[in-house]
Each structure stands twice: as C-alpha cells, then as structure tokens.
Amino acid sequence: MTRMPLGISVLACAAALPAFASDATDARIELGPRPAYLISTMDDSPLKDALEACATMEPVRTDFSIAHRGAPLMFPEHTEQANRAGALMGAGIMECDVAFTDDKELVCRHAQNDLHTTTNIIATDLGAKCTTPFTPANGDEKAQVECRTSDITLAEYKTLNGKMDAGNSSATTVEDYMNATANFRTDLYATTGTLLSHKDSIALFKSLGTKFTPELKTPSVEMPFDGFTQEDYAQKMINEYKDAGIPASDVFAQSFNLDDVLYWIKAEPEFGANAVFLTEPAEGFDPQDANTWLEDFAALKAAGVNNLAPSINMLVVNDGNDIVASNYAKAAKEAGLDLISWSLERSGPLATGGGWYYQSVTDAINTDGDYFEVLDALATDAGVKGVFSDWPATVTYYASCMGLN
C-alpha cells in the first residue's frame, strides 16, 4: 500500500495530542496493546510509518470512533461493562440497539429475539416464557430456541446476565448451547454482564461524556403489538432523549427501515436531521455497478436523509493495487450524503480472510494490520465521517493519529 493518509506528515503525526477528559473523573483514555500489535503486523508503507510515529501520542475522544454495541470483541454486547470499555477506548459515540419488552419498555439488544444467545435466560426460570423454550438437538434435528425481549417484562429482563453472543445449535444441554463463544473472542470478561434499559444507556453514556446512536430494531412480533404501533415505538425512543434533556445534535438515531427515518424527519425534525439510514448489500450487489444498487441517493437526499450507513464491503474495493473507495461510495458522496460505516473487527481475523465485511477487498488483505489499511481507505478515499467497531481502540488510535474529530 502506498497511500499517504490525509496528507499528514510523519512528524505531524508524531506530535503529542492534547489530553481529553472522558467524564467527570477525568479518566485517561486507554487504548491497550492491540493497536500497536496490529501496526506491527502491517506491510511496510507510508501509512505504517505514520501510525508508528504516533506511538507516544495522547489519544483523544473522537466521534469518528463509534462503539458498536460497546466493545463486543471481548465484552458481552450491550452491557454496562462493554459500554464502559468502549468509552474508555475513546469512542465519541455509543450505541444502544433498541428493542421493547412485554410491557413496552425499551431495552438495549441487537435484536428483539436474541436473548437466548446474548443472555443466560435459558438457564433461568424465565426460559419457560420464551417464544420457543429450549429443546435439545436430537439426531439430525438442531436445537430449537427463541427468546424475545417481548416475552418478558423490563423487571424480568434486568434480572438476566449478559453473555457473549453465541449459541451451539448441536447442543443437547442448556450448558452446551450457551458455551459457544467464537474462538476469536473471549469469555474472560463475560462473568458479569449488566443489562441496560434504553434509559439506563442514556444516563450511562451521558456520564461517560459521549454522544448517542440508538438503532430502532425491526420487531420480531407483528406490529401493532398490543396497540403499540411502529410510530409509537419510533417516537418513544426519541422521547426518552427529550425527557433526559439530551440535545438533538448529540443523537444519531438509526434504522434499516427507511420509514422510521422519514418519520423522524417529519415528526422530530431536529432529531431527523441527524438520523442515519442503515443499508446492507442485497443479493447480487456489486459496489462498482450502479445497476445493482437499491438506494436512490438523490431521492434520499431530497427526502431529508443526510446520513447513509452502508457496511464496509459496500464502500471499499480492491483496484488491483490498493484498497480504494467504491463507485457506490463515490456516488453517495456526490449526492451530498454523509457516510458512516460498520463494523470493524466484527467478523474474525483479517489474516484468515476477515469474513463477510471484507469480501470486497479479500485479495488485498493478508495480515490483521490491514484493519488500518481499510480504515485509511474509508477515511481518505470514501470520506466516511465515522466507523463502528467492535474494539473502538483501533479506530480511536487511527483517528487520534490523523487528527480526525
């Protein structure tokens, strides 16, 4: 790789950056050994030189670094512990994926129906209340289980313990089903996983000095749910920020459902101005071929959508010599849309291919240090304004080194 990031010299990058108070306790941002390890595995390049020259810098909190469900590479996602870890690593924006309970209270879960893989519910008496209680695998039949936030009340939800997101479909016991953490993650920090309501997350993130990016998750239940409409759901999420006195400028509400985004633009224009339309590649998607794209960028912009958040594999490609912005990314930017991308360090080591998120650049990556090559392409070529990561320290290091806000 030969790109020199953002035109920043090695000397400029080596300069120490000012300290940033992470919250009222003035805690120092801690990046740990992983960024240095990743840099050490990079091929020689101007980017590697620039990143190495920043080794003694004081990292700063940056909105470019967005904590994806906290820090789930090592901590149970959407728990207090994961979020504190993400904030400690300098994430400027924190995420609560929003689902609702049986009593229509909002909670932080990646999906309404993931309690069986992200909590200990099936090992508790509440497992009997699941939509599909655990049934062990039998011969060729996989284990069956589905537990939804809407199966239980908020009070019941808060008795559960968060765990690393995983489930063993071949399990014949509850214990075996729960013991399935991917080998590139760890259970070292999974002994305690305090679950959060959406209101809890607002209070926590405020105390940590970060901004907010809640994602309204698609319900697993038919809507309306006991009279609770999709619009009620979308409005309730915004109301909880208003009730907490959080300025709209600090909230980046997300949804894969364009109707949710358009609702916020119309009903809550101050919040709608920051709303984020999430998108992922449909079958047959080619980031270089406009004929395969579902998004009409000009129409989105005309409707008031300002932020588009595609997955990494939609925004960068391998041009044969380098990782560069895709035609999709260029067209979205030309239409006036700001780009955010997801999710770095999500789908396994780059040294073994990196998985789904890197399928558009597989031939250009060979070491885990190429996370920084991908980050640099997203920042310099695609011009994204933020990157979600399962380990925010990596993005914070890059952003602090390159002077990104």
mmCIF file of C-alpha atoms in Angstrom:
data_model
loop_
_atom_site.group_PDB
_atom_site.id
_atom_site.type_symbol
_atom_site.label_atom_id
_atom_site.label_comp_id
_atom_site.label_asym_id
_atom_site.label_seq_id
_atom_site.Cartn_x
_atom_site.Cartn_y
_atom_site.Cartn_z
ATOM 1 C CA MET A 1 0.000 0.000 0.000
ATOM 2 C CA THR A 2 1.394 3.405 -0.925
ATOM 3 C CA ARG A 3 -1.284 5.864 0.161
ATOM 4 C CA MET A 4 -0.087 8.633 2.491
ATOM 5 C CA PRO A 5 -3.070 9.232 4.811
ATOM 6 C CA LEU A 6 -4.780 12.602 4.699
ATOM 7 C CA GLY A 7 -1.606 14.357 3.615
ATOM 8 C CA ILE A 8 -0.334 14.258 7.209
ATOM 9 C CA SER A 9 3.420 14.017 7.624
ATOM 10 C CA VAL A 10 5.098 11.543 9.927
ATOM 11 C CA LEU A 11 6.414 14.435 12.015
ATOM 12 C CA ALA A 12 2.968 15.931 12.439
ATOM 13 C CA CYS A 13 1.574 12.556 13.408
ATOM 14 C CA ALA A 14 4.340 12.088 15.954
ATOM 15 C CA ALA A 15 3.355 15.223 17.831
ATOM 16 C CA ALA A 16 1.613 14.524 21.116
ATOM 17 C CA LEU A 17 -2.095 15.322 21.063
ATOM 18 C CA PRO A 18 -3.822 17.107 23.950
ATOM 19 C CA ALA A 19 -5.402 15.040 26.677
ATOM 20 C CA PHE A 20 -9.187 14.699 26.715
ATOM 21 C CA ALA A 21 -11.260 14.273 29.850
ATOM 22 C CA SER A 22 -13.537 11.267 29.248
ATOM 23 C CA ASP A 23 -16.007 12.170 32.009
ATOM 24 C CA ALA A 24 -16.273 13.961 35.318
ATOM 25 C CA THR A 25 -13.488 11.792 36.744
ATOM 26 C CA ASP A 26 -11.052 12.973 34.036
ATOM 27 C CA ALA A 27 -10.121 9.352 33.334
ATOM 28 C CA ARG A 28 -7.370 8.875 30.782
ATOM 29 C CA ILE A 29 -8.327 7.183 27.516
ATOM 30 C CA GLU A 30 -6.726 3.728 27.422
ATOM 31 C CA LEU A 31 -6.036 2.029 24.084
ATOM 32 C CA GLY A 32 -4.168 -1.031 25.353
ATOM 33 C CA PRO A 33 -1.717 -3.107 23.296
ATOM 34 C CA ARG A 34 -3.953 -4.045 20.354
ATOM 35 C CA PRO A 35 -3.361 -1.013 18.081
ATOM 36 C CA ALA A 36 0.425 -1.390 18.441
ATOM 37 C CA TYR A 37 0.136 -5.120 17.756
ATOM 38 C CA LEU A 38 -1.912 -4.528 14.607
ATOM 39 C CA ILE A 39 0.542 -1.900 13.363
ATOM 40 C CA SER A 40 3.463 -4.277 13.922
ATOM 41 C CA THR A 41 1.880 -6.810 11.534
ATOM 42 C CA MET A 42 1.389 -4.303 8.695
ATOM 43 C CA ASP A 43 3.423 -4.449 5.498
ATOM 44 C CA ASP A 44 5.933 -1.602 5.182
ATOM 45 C CA SER A 45 4.209 1.530 3.866
ATOM 46 C CA PRO A 46 3.915 5.281 4.496
ATOM 47 C CA LEU A 47 0.743 4.528 6.475
ATOM 48 C CA LYS A 48 2.602 2.133 8.769
ATOM 49 C CA ASP A 49 5.348 4.733 9.261
ATOM 50 C CA ALA A 50 2.779 7.390 10.150
ATOM 51 C CA LEU A 51 0.958 5.154 12.605
ATOM 52 C CA GLU A 52 4.184 4.026 14.268
ATOM 53 C CA ALA A 53 5.213 7.663 14.697
ATOM 54 C CA CYS A 54 2.091 8.244 16.791
ATOM 55 C CA ALA A 55 3.062 5.672 19.411
ATOM 56 C CA THR A 56 3.673 8.285 22.123
ATOM 57 C CA MET A 57 0.660 10.483 21.381
ATOM 58 C CA GLU A 58 -2.062 11.232 23.906
ATOM 59 C CA PRO A 59 -5.222 9.694 22.376
ATOM 60 C CA VAL A 60 -8.359 11.836 22.202
ATOM 61 C CA ARG A 61 -12.045 11.054 22.245
ATOM 62 C CA THR A 62 -13.377 11.287 18.716
ATOM 63 C CA ASP A 63 -16.768 10.999 17.024
ATOM 64 C CA PHE A 64 -15.010 9.110 14.222
ATOM 65 C CA SER A 65 -14.766 6.191 16.660
ATOM 66 C CA ILE A 66 -18.221 4.682 17.244
ATOM 67 C CA ALA A 67 -18.589 1.850 19.741
ATOM 68 C CA HIS A 68 -20.552 -0.968 18.104
ATOM 69 C CA ARG A 69 -22.646 -2.466 20.931
ATOM 70 C CA GLY A 70 -19.909 -1.385 23.352
ATOM 71 C CA ALA A 71 -16.768 -3.480 22.870
ATOM 72 C CA PRO A 72 -18.096 -6.953 21.994
ATOM 73 C CA LEU A 73 -14.812 -8.361 20.711
ATOM 74 C CA MET A 74 -14.155 -9.159 24.378
ATOM 75 C CA PHE A 75 -17.144 -7.973 26.455
ATOM 76 C CA PRO A 76 -20.791 -9.141 26.324
ATOM 77 C CA GLU A 77 -22.504 -6.736 23.938
ATOM 78 C CA HIS A 78 -24.873 -4.010 25.116
ATOM 79 C CA THR A 79 -23.894 -4.458 28.748
ATOM 80 C CA GLU A 80 -22.726 -1.767 31.117
ATOM 81 C CA GLN A 81 -19.278 -3.373 31.150
ATOM 82 C CA ALA A 82 -18.979 -3.406 27.342
ATOM 83 C CA ASN A 83 -20.044 0.214 27.095
ATOM 84 C CA ARG A 84 -17.663 1.380 29.798
ATOM 85 C CA ALA A 85 -14.871 -0.407 27.938
ATOM 86 C CA GLY A 86 -15.831 1.259 24.652
ATOM 87 C CA ALA A 87 -15.874 4.691 26.244
ATOM 88 C CA LEU A 88 -12.542 4.035 27.967
ATOM 89 C CA MET A 89 -11.127 3.343 24.496
ATOM 90 C CA GLY A 90 -12.096 6.811 23.310
ATOM 91 C CA ALA A 91 -15.308 6.184 21.398
ATOM 92 C CA GLY A 92 -17.075 9.507 20.973
ATOM 93 C CA ILE A 93 -20.419 7.924 20.097
ATOM 94 C CA MET A 94 -22.017 4.933 21.824
ATOM 95 C CA GLU A 95 -24.726 2.606 20.515
ATOM 96 C CA CYS A 96 -27.843 1.145 22.071
ATOM 97 C CA ASP A 97 -29.749 -1.130 19.697
ATOM 98 C CA VAL A 98 -33.336 -0.641 20.826
ATOM 99 C CA ALA A 99 -35.948 -3.372 21.292
ATOM 100 C CA PHE A 100 -39.031 -3.488 23.541
ATOM 101 C CA THR A 101 -40.289 -5.721 26.318
ATOM 102 C CA ASP A 102 -43.712 -7.209 27.006
ATOM 103 C CA ASP A 103 -44.604 -4.079 28.997
ATOM 104 C CA LYS A 104 -43.415 -1.904 26.076
ATOM 105 C CA GLU A 105 -40.285 -0.630 27.775
ATOM 106 C CA LEU A 106 -37.205 -0.007 25.638
ATOM 107 C CA VAL A 107 -34.031 -2.031 26.207
ATOM 108 C CA CYS A 108 -30.606 -2.403 24.594
ATOM 109 C CA ARG A 109 -30.497 -5.586 22.498
ATOM 110 C CA HIS A 110 -29.208 -6.151 18.964
ATOM 111 C CA ALA A 111 -32.429 -7.976 18.095
ATOM 112 C CA GLN A 112 -35.747 -8.435 19.825
ATOM 113 C CA ASN A 113 -35.257 -12.201 19.564
ATOM 114 C CA ASP A 114 -31.637 -12.720 20.638
ATOM 115 C CA LEU A 115 -31.952 -13.250 24.388
ATOM 116 C CA HIS A 116 -31.156 -16.957 24.012
ATOM 117 C CA THR A 117 -27.724 -16.166 22.529
ATOM 118 C CA THR A 118 -26.829 -12.940 24.372
ATOM 119 C CA THR A 119 -28.059 -13.682 27.916
ATOM 120 C CA ASN A 120 -28.412 -16.563 30.356
ATOM 121 C CA ILE A 121 -32.226 -16.648 30.039
ATOM 122 C CA ILE A 122 -32.451 -20.327 29.113
ATOM 123 C CA ALA A 123 -30.551 -21.215 32.294
ATOM 124 C CA THR A 124 -33.152 -19.399 34.404
ATOM 125 C CA ASP A 125 -36.828 -19.906 35.196
ATOM 126 C CA LEU A 126 -37.613 -17.217 32.607
ATOM 127 C CA GLY A 127 -36.597 -19.688 29.896
ATOM 128 C CA ALA A 128 -40.068 -21.213 30.183
ATOM 129 C CA LYS A 129 -41.573 -17.909 28.990
ATOM 130 C CA CYS A 130 -39.579 -17.878 25.734
ATOM 131 C CA THR A 131 -41.439 -17.916 22.428
ATOM 132 C CA THR A 132 -39.704 -21.256 21.824
ATOM 133 C CA PRO A 133 -38.257 -22.758 25.027
ATOM 134 C CA PHE A 134 -35.002 -24.669 24.614
ATOM 135 C CA THR A 135 -35.339 -28.091 23.003
ATOM 136 C CA PRO A 136 -32.085 -30.082 22.720
ATOM 137 C CA ALA A 137 -30.645 -31.321 19.454
ATOM 138 C CA ASN A 138 -31.711 -34.835 18.571
ATOM 139 C CA GLY A 139 -30.019 -36.734 15.771
ATOM 140 C CA ASP A 140 -30.218 -34.605 12.620
ATOM 141 C CA GLU A 141 -32.541 -32.111 14.303
ATOM 142 C CA LYS A 142 -30.868 -28.957 15.583
ATOM 143 C CA ALA A 143 -31.564 -27.493 18.999
ATOM 144 C CA GLN A 144 -34.579 -25.183 18.952
ATOM 145 C CA VAL A 145 -34.924 -21.979 20.987
ATOM 146 C CA GLU A 146 -36.080 -18.393 20.542
ATOM 147 C CA CYS A 147 -36.312 -15.890 23.374
ATOM 148 C CA ARG A 148 -37.603 -12.382 22.777
ATOM 149 C CA THR A 149 -37.480 -9.251 24.873
ATOM 150 C CA SER A 150 -41.239 -9.082 24.302
ATOM 151 C CA ASP A 151 -41.613 -12.412 26.123
ATOM 152 C CA ILE A 152 -40.743 -10.778 29.460
ATOM 153 C CA THR A 153 -41.162 -7.537 31.377
ATOM 154 C CA LEU A 154 -38.463 -4.934 31.946
ATOM 155 C CA ALA A 155 -38.135 -6.030 35.582
ATOM 156 C CA GLU A 156 -37.610 -9.631 34.480
ATOM 157 C CA TYR A 157 -35.189 -8.572 31.754
ATOM 158 C CA LYS A 158 -32.976 -6.788 34.262
ATOM 159 C CA THR A 159 -32.526 -9.974 36.307
ATOM 160 C CA LEU A 160 -30.656 -11.583 33.407
ATOM 161 C CA ASN A 161 -26.904 -11.664 32.854
ATOM 162 C CA GLY A 162 -25.394 -10.718 29.526
ATOM 163 C CA LYS A 163 -23.010 -13.171 27.854
ATOM 164 C CA MET A 164 -21.000 -13.320 24.648
ATOM 165 C CA ASP A 165 -23.347 -13.632 21.664
ATOM 166 C CA ALA A 166 -23.302 -17.291 20.632
ATOM 167 C CA GLY A 167 -25.359 -20.463 20.580
ATOM 168 C CA ASN A 168 -24.496 -24.082 19.768
ATOM 169 C CA SER A 169 -27.273 -25.487 17.596
ATOM 170 C CA SER A 170 -25.901 -29.026 18.081
ATOM 171 C CA ALA A 171 -26.208 -28.827 21.865
ATOM 172 C CA THR A 172 -28.086 -31.428 23.852
ATOM 173 C CA THR A 173 -27.949 -29.406 27.081
ATOM 174 C CA VAL A 174 -28.523 -25.790 28.031
ATOM 175 C CA GLU A 175 -24.928 -25.548 29.226
ATOM 176 C CA ASP A 176 -23.560 -26.740 25.886
ATOM 177 C CA TYR A 177 -25.842 -24.382 23.976
ATOM 178 C CA MET A 178 -24.565 -21.385 25.927
ATOM 179 C CA ASN A 179 -20.881 -22.422 25.701
ATOM 180 C CA ALA A 180 -20.260 -21.442 22.081
ATOM 181 C CA THR A 181 -18.210 -18.236 22.019
ATOM 182 C CA ALA A 182 -16.281 -17.770 18.741
ATOM 183 C CA ASN A 183 -12.576 -18.566 19.051
ATOM 184 C CA PHE A 184 -11.550 -15.030 18.054
ATOM 185 C CA ARG A 185 -13.495 -13.608 21.009
ATOM 186 C CA THR A 186 -13.166 -14.480 24.696
ATOM 187 C CA ASP A 187 -15.192 -15.251 27.805
ATOM 188 C CA LEU A 188 -12.540 -13.695 30.031
ATOM 189 C CA TYR A 189 -14.748 -10.647 30.726
ATOM 190 C CA ALA A 190 -18.106 -12.395 30.473
ATOM 191 C CA THR A 191 -18.526 -13.353 34.110
ATOM 192 C CA THR A 192 -20.619 -10.214 34.642
ATOM 193 C CA GLY A 193 -22.870 -8.632 32.038
ATOM 194 C CA THR A 194 -25.218 -6.000 33.424
ATOM 195 C CA LEU A 195 -28.136 -5.453 31.054
ATOM 196 C CA LEU A 196 -29.378 -1.941 30.302
ATOM 197 C CA SER A 197 -32.691 -0.371 29.509
ATOM 198 C CA HIS A 198 -32.562 2.363 26.880
ATOM 199 C CA LYS A 199 -32.993 4.927 29.653
ATOM 200 C CA ASP A 200 -30.078 3.321 31.527
ATOM 201 C CA SER A 201 -27.903 3.663 28.435
ATOM 202 C CA ILE A 202 -28.738 7.350 28.084
ATOM 203 C CA ALA A 203 -27.737 8.024 31.683
ATOM 204 C CA LEU A 204 -24.565 5.941 31.343
ATOM 205 C CA PHE A 205 -23.401 7.490 28.074
ATOM 206 C CA LYS A 206 -24.100 10.982 29.400
ATOM 207 C CA SER A 207 -21.952 10.243 32.450
ATOM 208 C CA LEU A 208 -19.183 8.960 30.182
ATOM 209 C CA GLY A 209 -19.185 12.142 28.102
ATOM 210 C CA THR A 210 -20.181 10.542 24.794
ATOM 211 C CA LYS A 211 -22.854 11.083 22.167
ATOM 212 C CA PHE A 212 -25.631 8.636 21.335
ATOM 213 C CA THR A 213 -26.556 6.466 18.354
ATOM 214 C CA PRO A 214 -29.619 4.337 19.144
ATOM 215 C CA GLU A 215 -30.814 1.918 16.476
ATOM 216 C CA LEU A 216 -34.524 1.128 16.305
ATOM 217 C CA LYS A 217 -34.532 -2.610 15.652
ATOM 218 C CA THR A 218 -37.103 -4.309 13.440
ATOM 219 C CA PRO A 219 -39.599 -6.047 15.748
ATOM 220 C CA SER A 220 -39.855 -9.836 15.718
ATOM 221 C CA VAL A 221 -43.509 -9.556 16.695
ATOM 222 C CA GLU A 222 -46.304 -8.390 14.472
ATOM 223 C CA MET A 223 -46.997 -4.691 14.803
ATOM 224 C CA PRO A 224 -49.018 -3.129 16.323
ATOM 225 C CA PHE A 225 -48.053 -5.040 19.472
ATOM 226 C CA ASP A 226 -50.926 -4.811 21.942
ATOM 227 C CA GLY A 227 -51.796 -1.414 20.445
ATOM 228 C CA PHE A 228 -48.131 -0.285 20.292
ATOM 229 C CA THR A 229 -47.562 0.892 16.712
ATOM 230 C CA GLN A 230 -44.304 1.289 14.807
ATOM 231 C CA GLU A 231 -44.734 5.057 15.041
ATOM 232 C CA ASP A 232 -45.286 4.782 18.814
ATOM 233 C CA TYR A 233 -42.071 2.753 19.017
ATOM 234 C CA ALA A 234 -40.069 5.264 16.956
ATOM 235 C CA GLN A 235 -41.453 8.204 18.937
ATOM 236 C CA LYS A 236 -40.889 6.574 22.335
ATOM 237 C CA MET A 237 -37.205 6.180 21.548
ATOM 238 C CA ILE A 238 -36.845 9.895 20.757
ATOM 239 C CA ASN A 239 -38.970 10.917 23.747
ATOM 240 C CA GLU A 240 -36.538 9.237 26.123
ATOM 241 C CA TYR A 241 -33.753 11.551 24.914
ATOM 242 C CA LYS A 242 -36.005 14.571 25.198
ATOM 243 C CA ASP A 243 -37.067 13.553 28.703
ATOM 244 C CA ALA A 244 -33.393 13.199 29.693
ATOM 245 C CA GLY A 245 -32.570 16.651 28.342
ATOM 246 C CA ILE A 246 -30.217 15.360 25.648
ATOM 247 C CA PRO A 247 -29.812 17.832 22.752
ATOM 248 C CA ALA A 248 -30.874 16.515 19.354
ATOM 249 C CA SER A 249 -27.453 17.436 17.970
ATOM 250 C CA ASP A 250 -25.900 14.688 20.139
ATOM 251 C CA VAL A 251 -28.259 11.919 18.970
ATOM 252 C CA PHE A 252 -27.854 9.930 15.754
ATOM 253 C CA ALA A 253 -30.972 7.750 15.563
ATOM 254 C CA GLN A 254 -30.535 4.791 13.198
ATOM 255 C CA SER A 255 -32.773 2.344 11.367
ATOM 256 C CA PHE A 256 -32.648 -0.100 8.458
ATOM 257 C CA ASN A 257 -36.300 0.829 7.922
ATOM 258 C CA LEU A 258 -36.437 3.986 5.797
ATOM 259 C CA ASP A 259 -39.961 4.674 7.043
ATOM 260 C CA ASP A 260 -38.560 5.111 10.568
ATOM 261 C CA VAL A 261 -36.012 7.648 9.328
ATOM 262 C CA LEU A 262 -38.653 9.529 7.350
ATOM 263 C CA TYR A 263 -40.924 9.518 10.403
ATOM 264 C CA TRP A 264 -38.221 11.202 12.496
ATOM 265 C CA ILE A 265 -37.542 13.736 9.744
ATOM 266 C CA LYS A 266 -41.217 14.694 9.704
ATOM 267 C CA ALA A 267 -42.237 14.324 13.366
ATOM 268 C CA GLU A 268 -38.957 15.306 15.057
ATOM 269 C CA PRO A 269 -37.032 17.395 12.515
ATOM 270 C CA GLU A 270 -34.200 18.316 14.893
ATOM 271 C CA PHE A 271 -33.525 14.640 15.562
ATOM 272 C CA GLY A 272 -34.348 13.742 11.969
ATOM 273 C CA ALA A 273 -31.549 15.966 10.687
ATOM 274 C CA ASN A 274 -29.039 13.579 12.304
ATOM 275 C CA ALA A 275 -30.947 10.362 11.563
ATOM 276 C CA VAL A 276 -28.994 7.546 9.940
ATOM 277 C CA PHE A 277 -30.373 5.254 7.240
ATOM 278 C CA LEU A 278 -28.629 1.892 7.543
ATOM 279 C CA THR A 279 -28.209 -0.294 4.495
ATOM 280 C CA GLU A 280 -26.562 -3.591 3.579
ATOM 281 C CA PRO A 281 -25.859 -5.330 0.264
ATOM 282 C CA ALA A 282 -28.831 -7.062 -1.323
ATOM 283 C CA GLU A 283 -28.381 -10.254 -3.337
ATOM 284 C CA GLY A 284 -26.362 -9.507 -6.456
ATOM 285 C CA PHE A 285 -24.972 -6.239 -5.098
ATOM 286 C CA ASP A 286 -21.777 -5.009 -6.774
ATOM 287 C CA PRO A 287 -20.202 -1.895 -5.216
ATOM 288 C CA GLN A 288 -18.919 -0.904 -8.655
ATOM 289 C CA ASP A 289 -22.137 -1.425 -10.640
ATOM 290 C CA ALA A 290 -24.970 1.084 -10.157
ATOM 291 C CA ASN A 291 -27.423 -1.315 -11.779
ATOM 292 C CA THR A 292 -27.247 -3.495 -8.644
ATOM 293 C CA TRP A 293 -27.823 -0.757 -6.043
ATOM 294 C CA LEU A 294 -31.184 -0.422 -4.321
ATOM 295 C CA GLU A 295 -30.601 3.092 -2.969
ATOM 296 C CA ASP A 296 -31.608 6.188 -4.935
ATOM 297 C CA PHE A 297 -29.149 8.653 -3.430
ATOM 298 C CA ALA A 298 -30.686 11.782 -4.909
ATOM 299 C CA ALA A 299 -34.166 10.769 -3.728
ATOM 300 C CA LEU A 300 -32.877 10.070 -0.213
ATOM 301 C CA LYS A 301 -31.239 13.466 -0.028
ATOM 302 C CA ALA A 302 -34.367 15.158 -1.372
ATOM 303 C CA ALA A 303 -36.432 13.424 1.335
ATOM 304 C CA GLY A 304 -34.223 14.926 4.026
ATOM 305 C CA VAL A 305 -31.909 11.985 4.693
ATOM 306 C CA ASN A 306 -28.425 13.291 5.477
ATOM 307 C CA ASN A 307 -26.596 10.205 6.758
ATOM 308 C CA LEU A 308 -26.223 6.856 4.989
ATOM 309 C CA ALA A 309 -24.555 3.927 6.780
ATOM 310 C CA PRO A 310 -23.553 1.036 4.499
ATOM 311 C CA SER A 311 -21.455 -1.949 5.568
ATOM 312 C CA ILE A 312 -17.703 -1.806 4.920
ATOM 313 C CA ASN A 313 -17.937 -4.139 1.925
ATOM 314 C CA MET A 314 -20.160 -1.618 0.125
ATOM 315 C CA LEU A 315 -17.742 1.292 0.455
ATOM 316 C CA VAL A 316 -14.276 -0.042 -0.420
ATOM 317 C CA VAL A 317 -12.899 -2.284 -3.162
ATOM 318 C CA ASN A 318 -9.544 -3.573 -4.384
ATOM 319 C CA ASP A 319 -8.465 -1.791 -7.578
ATOM 320 C CA GLY A 320 -5.586 -4.209 -8.122
ATOM 321 C CA ASN A 321 -3.022 -2.029 -6.380
ATOM 322 C CA ASP A 322 -4.765 -0.569 -3.373
ATOM 323 C CA ILE A 323 -7.920 -0.507 -1.262
ATOM 324 C CA VAL A 324 -9.977 2.415 -2.588
ATOM 325 C CA ALA A 325 -13.469 3.904 -2.434
ATOM 326 C CA SER A 326 -16.119 2.027 -4.372
ATOM 327 C CA ASN A 327 -18.246 3.629 -7.061
ATOM 328 C CA TYR A 328 -21.140 3.238 -4.626
ATOM 329 C CA ALA A 329 -19.336 5.367 -2.046
ATOM 330 C CA LYS A 330 -18.399 7.994 -4.611
ATOM 331 C CA ALA A 331 -21.959 8.271 -5.927
ATOM 332 C CA ALA A 332 -23.430 8.605 -2.430
ATOM 333 C CA LYS A 333 -20.975 11.376 -1.585
ATOM 334 C CA GLU A 334 -21.672 13.164 -4.867
ATOM 335 C CA ALA A 335 -25.359 13.202 -3.931
ATOM 336 C CA GLY A 336 -24.474 15.052 -0.731
ATOM 337 C CA LEU A 337 -24.895 12.172 1.711
ATOM 338 C CA ASP A 338 -22.570 11.800 4.683
ATOM 339 C CA LEU A 339 -21.285 8.250 5.114
ATOM 340 C CA ILE A 340 -20.816 6.129 8.226
ATOM 341 C CA SER A 341 -19.681 2.504 8.043
ATOM 342 C CA TRP A 342 -19.949 -0.700 10.087
ATOM 343 C CA SER A 343 -18.368 -2.754 11.652
ATOM 344 C CA LEU A 344 -14.603 -3.058 12.028
ATOM 345 C CA GLU A 345 -13.204 -6.091 13.886
ATOM 346 C CA ARG A 346 -16.551 -7.853 13.715
ATOM 347 C CA SER A 347 -16.172 -10.990 11.620
ATOM 348 C CA GLY A 348 -12.848 -12.553 12.565
ATOM 349 C CA PRO A 349 -9.126 -12.074 11.891
ATOM 350 C CA LEU A 350 -8.076 -10.491 8.608
ATOM 351 C CA ALA A 351 -5.122 -12.883 8.462
ATOM 352 C CA THR A 352 -7.651 -15.603 7.600
ATOM 353 C CA GLY A 353 -9.751 -13.515 5.214
ATOM 354 C CA GLY A 354 -11.762 -11.326 7.575
ATOM 355 C CA GLY A 355 -15.169 -12.729 6.716
ATOM 356 C CA TRP A 356 -18.257 -11.025 5.293
ATOM 357 C CA TYR A 357 -17.308 -7.418 5.996
ATOM 358 C CA TYR A 358 -14.186 -7.620 3.823
ATOM 359 C CA GLN A 359 -15.445 -9.684 0.898
ATOM 360 C CA SER A 360 -14.923 -6.744 -1.492
ATOM 361 C CA VAL A 361 -11.215 -6.478 -0.585
ATOM 362 C CA THR A 362 -10.267 -10.051 0.335
ATOM 363 C CA ASP A 363 -7.493 -10.196 -2.258
ATOM 364 C CA ALA A 364 -5.890 -7.041 -0.815
ATOM 365 C CA ILE A 365 -5.589 -8.176 2.803
ATOM 366 C CA ASN A 366 -3.199 -10.654 4.371
ATOM 367 C CA THR A 367 -2.490 -9.535 7.938
ATOM 368 C CA ASP A 368 -4.578 -8.263 10.838
ATOM 369 C CA GLY A 369 -2.776 -4.943 10.442
ATOM 370 C CA ASP A 370 -4.777 -4.396 7.268
ATOM 371 C CA TYR A 371 -7.586 -3.165 9.506
ATOM 372 C CA PHE A 372 -5.688 0.113 9.343
ATOM 373 C CA GLU A 373 -5.475 -0.056 5.531
ATOM 374 C CA VAL A 374 -9.243 -0.488 5.404
ATOM 375 C CA LEU A 375 -9.728 2.357 7.892
ATOM 376 C CA ASP A 376 -7.466 4.620 5.877
ATOM 377 C CA ALA A 377 -9.362 3.893 2.663
ATOM 378 C CA LEU A 378 -12.681 4.542 4.401
ATOM 379 C CA ALA A 379 -11.399 7.855 5.777
ATOM 380 C CA THR A 380 -9.351 9.218 2.893
ATOM 381 C CA ASP A 381 -10.994 7.752 -0.216
ATOM 382 C CA ALA A 382 -14.592 7.096 0.824
ATOM 383 C CA GLY A 383 -14.647 10.105 3.157
ATOM 384 C CA VAL A 384 -16.687 8.461 5.915
ATOM 385 C CA LYS A 385 -17.309 10.586 9.000
ATOM 386 C CA GLY A 386 -17.381 7.668 11.425
ATOM 387 C CA VAL A 387 -16.696 3.940 11.737
ATOM 388 C CA PHE A 388 -18.412 1.459 14.060
ATOM 389 C CA SER A 389 -16.015 -1.006 15.655
ATOM 390 C CA ASP A 390 -16.233 -3.989 17.992
ATOM 391 C CA TRP A 391 -12.962 -2.762 19.544
ATOM 392 C CA PRO A 392 -13.034 1.040 19.473
ATOM 393 C CA ALA A 393 -9.367 1.440 20.473
ATOM 394 C CA THR A 394 -8.268 0.632 16.927
ATOM 395 C CA VAL A 395 -10.385 3.373 15.364
ATOM 396 C CA THR A 396 -9.547 5.828 18.143
ATOM 397 C CA TYR A 397 -5.819 5.285 17.557
ATOM 398 C CA TYR A 398 -6.169 5.943 13.835
ATOM 399 C CA ALA A 399 -8.414 8.983 14.306
ATOM 400 C CA SER A 400 -6.210 10.479 17.045
ATOM 401 C CA CYS A 401 -3.110 9.957 14.921
ATOM 402 C CA MET A 402 -4.691 11.548 11.855
ATOM 403 C CA GLY A 403 -6.304 14.447 13.729
ATOM 404 C CA LEU A 404 -9.900 13.425 12.993
ATOM 405 C CA ASN A 405 -12.567 14.950 15.233
#
